[in-house]
Amino acid sequence: MVSSATEPHSAEGFATNGDVRIHYRVRGSGPAMLFLHGFPDTAETFSAQVEEFARDHMVITPTLRGYPPSSVPPTVEDYAFPLLVEDVAAVLDELGVEQVTLLGHDWGGGVLQVFAAYFPERVKGLAILNSPIVQRFDGLIRSDPEQQRRCEYMLPYLDYHEGDEKNIAHITRTIRDADWRRHVTDYLTRSPMEGMLNYYKAGGYPTPPYDPAQALVIPPQKVPVLVVWGLEDEYFGLEVLDAPWDAFEDGYRMVGVRNAGHWVFRDQPDVVNAEIRSWLGTVLGESAA
């Protein structure tokens, strides 16, 4: 279902995957780009990227399941990776998009990496914005005490249930943009959080006891990849970027961004947009409007 919005070449609607409705917004026209957010965040987090790339692209910004206005299915099993990947496909199918450039942050980056690995024919290129390389991260956290220490922030998420204290100030503490931190705080205050935190419980994120033998295995990427990394990321060490040639068969470009943390695309939007624009032109062969 697509409904017109007030801006030219803009629309919003819902795609359906079984009983789950996935909200999305579309702006602009041209080659398709899809940006997918993580936690704690909303689809509007990519405002600077939408403004830049909607000039010459069809920019799609879905809202992950578990995050209103998308559906919030009730069980942990509803957040397994195959279902998350199906949600992305449902949005593309709803919009009639056969091939797309994917760009994801945090959980959104993880979902899109899995999507691209299993459906490379639908992906023109994949950009990873401070989202660990899945093939590297899963094994690293299961064996590296330092990365386990960095990821202790998520252990309380595993015990969260509806009605528990949300501890929103702690969850949003690393969002450097004060206005955006207030926006996310308000969103989390009025939204249920159990679906958002079910991502950590559903098996897609390594949790104690860490067993190296249980590391997630996905195929290497067969599409061009861009990695843009805020060098001051508060959650993940640079070790998550080691040995990417094992994960990327069709080549990759890796860019470290100074004075940027986990939300690299918000901390340094002009730098990130320029890197994406360069990659689109030199690797994917697209020209700016």
Coordinates of C-alpha atoms in Angstrom, one line a residue:
M1 CA 0.0 0.0 0.0
V2 CA 1.4 3.3 -1.1
S3 CA 0.0 6.7 -0.2
S4 CA 1.1 10.1 -1.4
A5 CA 2.9 12.5 0.9
T6 CA 3.0 16.2 0.8
E7 CA 6.5 16.6 -0.8
P8 CA 7.0 16.0 -4.6
H9 CA 8.2 12.5 -5.4
S10 CA 7.5 11.3 -1.9
A11 CA 5.2 8.6 -0.5
E12 CA 4.8 6.3 2.5
G13 CA 3.0 3.1 3.1
F14 CA 3.2 -0.4 4.5
A15 CA 4.5 -3.7 3.1
T16 CA 3.2 -7.0 4.4
N17 CA 5.1 -10.0 5.4
G18 CA 2.6 -12.5 6.7
D19 CA 0.8 -10.8 9.6
V20 CA 3.5 -8.2 10.0
R21 CA 3.2 -4.7 8.4
I22 CA 6.5 -2.9 7.7
H23 CA 6.2 0.9 7.4
Y24 CA 8.4 2.7 4.9
R25 CA 8.9 6.1 3.3
V26 CA 10.0 6.9 -0.2
R27 CA 11.5 10.1 -1.5
G28 CA 12.9 11.0 -4.9
S29 CA 13.2 9.1 -8.1
G30 CA 15.9 7.3 -9.9
P31 CA 18.0 4.2 -9.0
A32 CA 16.8 2.7 -5.7
M33 CA 18.7 3.1 -2.4
L34 CA 17.4 1.6 0.8
F35 CA 18.6 2.8 4.2
L36 CA 17.9 0.7 7.3
H37 CA 18.2 1.9 10.9
G38 CA 19.3 0.1 14.0
F39 CA 18.7 0.4 17.8
P40 CA 17.9 2.8 19.4
D41 CA 16.7 4.8 16.4
T42 CA 14.1 5.5 13.9
A43 CA 14.0 5.6 10.1
E44 CA 14.2 9.4 10.2
T45 CA 17.8 9.1 11.5
F46 CA 19.0 9.2 7.9
S47 CA 17.5 12.7 7.2
A48 CA 20.8 14.1 5.9
Q49 CA 21.3 11.2 3.6
V50 CA 17.7 11.3 2.3
E51 CA 18.1 15.1 1.6
E52 CA 21.3 14.4 -0.4
F53 CA 20.5 11.3 -2.4
A54 CA 16.8 11.9 -3.1
R55 CA 18.0 14.5 -5.6
D56 CA 18.8 11.7 -8.0
H57 CA 17.7 8.5 -6.4
M58 CA 14.6 6.8 -5.1
V59 CA 15.4 6.7 -1.4
I60 CA 13.5 4.1 0.7
T61 CA 13.6 4.2 4.5
P62 CA 11.8 1.3 6.1
T63 CA 11.1 1.0 9.9
L64 CA 12.2 -2.3 11.3
R65 CA 9.6 -4.7 12.7
G66 CA 9.3 -4.1 16.5
Y67 CA 9.5 -0.3 16.0
P68 CA 6.2 1.5 15.6
P69 CA 4.6 2.3 13.2
S70 CA 5.7 -1.1 11.9
S71 CA 4.1 -4.0 13.6
V72 CA 5.4 -5.3 17.0
P73 CA 5.0 -9.0 16.8
P74 CA 5.0 -10.6 20.3
T75 CA 7.4 -13.5 20.4
V76 CA 11.2 -13.7 20.4
E77 CA 11.0 -16.1 17.4
D78 CA 9.3 -13.3 15.4
Y79 CA 12.7 -11.6 15.2
A80 CA 14.8 -14.3 13.6
F81 CA 17.1 -13.2 10.8
P82 CA 15.1 -15.0 8.0
L83 CA 12.0 -13.0 8.9
L84 CA 14.0 -9.7 9.0
V85 CA 15.4 -10.5 5.6
E86 CA 11.9 -11.3 4.3
D87 CA 10.7 -7.8 5.6
V88 CA 13.3 -6.1 3.3
A89 CA 12.2 -8.2 0.3
A90 CA 8.5 -7.4 1.1
V91 CA 9.3 -3.6 0.9
L92 CA 11.2 -4.0 -2.3
D93 CA 8.4 -6.1 -3.8
E94 CA 5.7 -3.7 -2.7
L95 CA 7.5 -0.9 -4.5
G96 CA 8.4 -3.0 -7.6
V97 CA 12.1 -2.6 -7.0
E98 CA 14.1 -5.4 -8.6
Q99 CA 17.6 -4.2 -7.7
V100 CA 18.8 -1.8 -5.0
T101 CA 21.8 -0.3 -3.3
L102 CA 21.6 -1.2 0.4
L103 CA 22.9 1.0 3.3
G104 CA 22.5 0.0 6.9
H105 CA 23.6 1.1 10.4
D106 CA 23.8 -1.1 13.5
W107 CA 21.1 -3.8 13.4
G108 CA 20.0 -2.5 10.0
G109 CA 23.5 -3.1 8.7
G110 CA 23.4 -6.7 10.0
V111 CA 20.1 -7.4 8.4
L112 CA 21.2 -6.0 5.1
Q113 CA 24.4 -7.9 5.1
V114 CA 22.5 -11.2 5.5
F115 CA 20.0 -10.1 2.8
A116 CA 22.8 -9.2 0.3
A117 CA 24.6 -12.5 1.1
Y118 CA 21.6 -14.6 0.2
F119 CA 20.0 -12.4 -2.5
P120 CA 23.0 -10.9 -4.4
E121 CA 21.0 -10.7 -7.6
R122 CA 18.8 -8.0 -6.0
V123 CA 21.7 -5.9 -4.7
K124 CA 23.7 -3.5 -6.7
G125 CA 26.0 -2.6 -3.8
L126 CA 26.1 -2.8 0.0
A127 CA 27.2 0.1 2.3
I128 CA 27.9 -0.8 6.0
L129 CA 27.8 2.2 8.4
N130 CA 29.2 1.3 11.8
S131 CA 27.7 -2.1 11.7
P132 CA 30.1 -5.0 12.4
I133 CA 31.0 -7.3 9.5
V134 CA 28.8 -10.2 10.3
Q135 CA 31.3 -12.9 9.3
R136 CA 34.0 -11.4 11.5
F137 CA 32.0 -10.1 14.5
D138 CA 30.2 -13.3 15.4
G139 CA 33.4 -15.3 15.8
L140 CA 35.2 -12.4 17.5
I141 CA 32.7 -11.8 20.3
R142 CA 32.7 -15.5 21.0
S143 CA 36.4 -15.6 21.5
D144 CA 37.7 -12.1 22.4
P145 CA 37.4 -10.9 26.0
E146 CA 37.9 -7.2 25.0
Q147 CA 34.9 -7.3 22.5
Q148 CA 32.9 -9.2 25.1
R149 CA 33.6 -6.4 27.6
R150 CA 32.5 -3.8 25.0
C151 CA 29.3 -5.6 24.5
E152 CA 28.3 -5.8 28.1
Y153 CA 26.0 -2.9 27.5
M154 CA 23.5 -5.3 25.9
L155 CA 23.3 -7.9 28.7
P156 CA 20.4 -6.1 30.5
Y157 CA 18.5 -6.2 27.2
L158 CA 18.3 -10.0 27.5
D159 CA 16.4 -9.8 30.7
Y160 CA 14.0 -7.0 29.7
H161 CA 10.3 -7.7 29.8
E162 CA 7.2 -5.5 29.2
G163 CA 6.8 -3.1 32.1
D164 CA 10.4 -3.1 33.2
E165 CA 12.3 0.1 33.6
K166 CA 13.5 1.2 30.2
N167 CA 16.7 3.1 31.3
I168 CA 16.4 5.3 28.3
A169 CA 19.0 7.8 29.4
H170 CA 21.6 5.0 29.5
I171 CA 20.5 3.5 26.1
T172 CA 20.8 6.9 24.3
R173 CA 23.9 8.2 26.1
T174 CA 26.2 7.8 23.0
I175 CA 24.0 9.8 20.6
R176 CA 26.1 12.9 20.3
D177 CA 23.5 15.1 18.6
A178 CA 21.5 16.5 21.5
D179 CA 18.4 17.2 19.4
W180 CA 18.3 13.7 18.0
R181 CA 18.9 12.2 21.4
R182 CA 15.8 14.0 22.6
H183 CA 13.9 12.8 19.6
V184 CA 14.9 9.1 20.3
T185 CA 14.2 9.6 24.0
D186 CA 10.7 10.7 23.2
Y187 CA 10.2 7.9 20.8
L188 CA 11.3 5.2 23.2
T189 CA 9.3 6.7 26.0
R190 CA 6.0 6.3 24.1
S191 CA 6.8 3.1 22.3
P192 CA 7.0 -0.5 23.5
M193 CA 10.6 -1.7 23.7
E194 CA 10.2 -5.4 24.0
G195 CA 10.1 -6.0 20.2
M196 CA 13.3 -3.8 19.8
L197 CA 15.1 -5.9 22.4
N198 CA 13.9 -9.2 21.0
Y199 CA 16.5 -8.7 18.3
Y200 CA 19.2 -9.5 20.9
K201 CA 17.3 -12.5 22.2
A202 CA 16.4 -14.2 18.9
G203 CA 19.8 -15.7 18.2
G204 CA 21.1 -13.2 15.7
Y205 CA 23.4 -11.6 18.3
P206 CA 26.0 -13.7 20.2
T207 CA 25.2 -13.9 24.0
P208 CA 26.8 -15.6 27.0
P209 CA 27.9 -18.3 27.3
Y210 CA 30.0 -17.5 24.3
D211 CA 30.7 -20.7 22.3
P212 CA 33.1 -20.3 19.4
A213 CA 31.7 -23.5 17.9
Q214 CA 28.3 -21.8 17.5
A215 CA 29.5 -18.9 15.4
L216 CA 27.1 -17.8 12.7
V217 CA 28.1 -18.7 9.2
I218 CA 26.8 -16.8 6.1
P219 CA 28.1 -16.8 2.6
P220 CA 30.7 -14.1 1.6
Q221 CA 29.3 -11.0 -0.1
K222 CA 29.3 -11.2 -3.9
V223 CA 28.5 -7.5 -4.5
P224 CA 30.6 -4.4 -4.1
V225 CA 30.9 -3.2 -0.5
L226 CA 31.6 0.1 1.2
V227 CA 32.4 0.2 4.9
V228 CA 32.2 3.7 6.6
W229 CA 33.4 3.5 10.2
G230 CA 33.3 6.2 12.9
L231 CA 36.7 5.6 14.5
E232 CA 35.4 6.5 18.0
D233 CA 32.7 3.9 18.0
E234 CA 31.7 3.3 21.6
Y235 CA 30.5 -0.3 21.2
F236 CA 32.8 -2.1 18.7
G237 CA 36.6 -2.2 18.4
L238 CA 38.4 -2.0 15.1
E239 CA 39.0 -5.7 15.3
V240 CA 35.5 -6.3 13.9
L241 CA 36.9 -5.0 10.6
D242 CA 39.8 -7.4 10.4
A243 CA 40.3 -9.7 7.4
P244 CA 37.3 -8.4 5.3
W245 CA 38.7 -10.0 2.1
D246 CA 37.3 -13.3 3.5
A247 CA 33.9 -11.7 3.5
F248 CA 33.9 -9.6 0.4
E249 CA 34.4 -11.5 -2.9
D250 CA 33.6 -8.5 -5.2
G251 CA 35.9 -6.0 -3.6
Y252 CA 35.4 -3.4 -0.9
R253 CA 36.2 0.2 0.1
M254 CA 36.8 0.9 3.7
V255 CA 36.8 4.5 5.1
G256 CA 37.6 5.5 8.7
V257 CA 36.0 8.8 9.8
R258 CA 37.6 10.9 12.6
N259 CA 35.5 12.7 15.2
A260 CA 32.7 10.3 14.8
G261 CA 31.2 7.6 17.0
H262 CA 28.7 4.8 16.4
W263 CA 26.3 7.2 14.6
V264 CA 28.9 8.1 12.0
F265 CA 26.4 9.3 9.4
R266 CA 24.9 11.8 11.9
D267 CA 28.2 12.8 13.5
Q268 CA 29.8 13.6 10.2
P269 CA 27.0 13.7 7.6
D270 CA 28.9 15.7 4.9
V271 CA 31.9 13.4 5.1
V272 CA 29.7 10.2 4.9
N273 CA 27.6 11.6 2.1
A274 CA 30.7 12.4 0.1
E275 CA 32.1 8.9 0.6
I276 CA 28.8 7.3 -0.5
R277 CA 28.5 9.6 -3.5
S278 CA 32.1 8.8 -4.5
W279 CA 31.5 5.1 -4.2
L280 CA 28.3 5.3 -6.2
G281 CA 30.2 7.0 -9.0
T282 CA 33.5 5.1 -9.1
V283 CA 32.3 1.6 -8.1
L284 CA 28.7 1.4 -9.1
G285 CA 29.0 3.8 -12.1
E286 CA 26.3 6.2 -11.1
S287 CA 26.6 9.9 -11.8
A288 CA 25.3 12.8 -9.6
A289 CA 22.4 14.9 -10.8

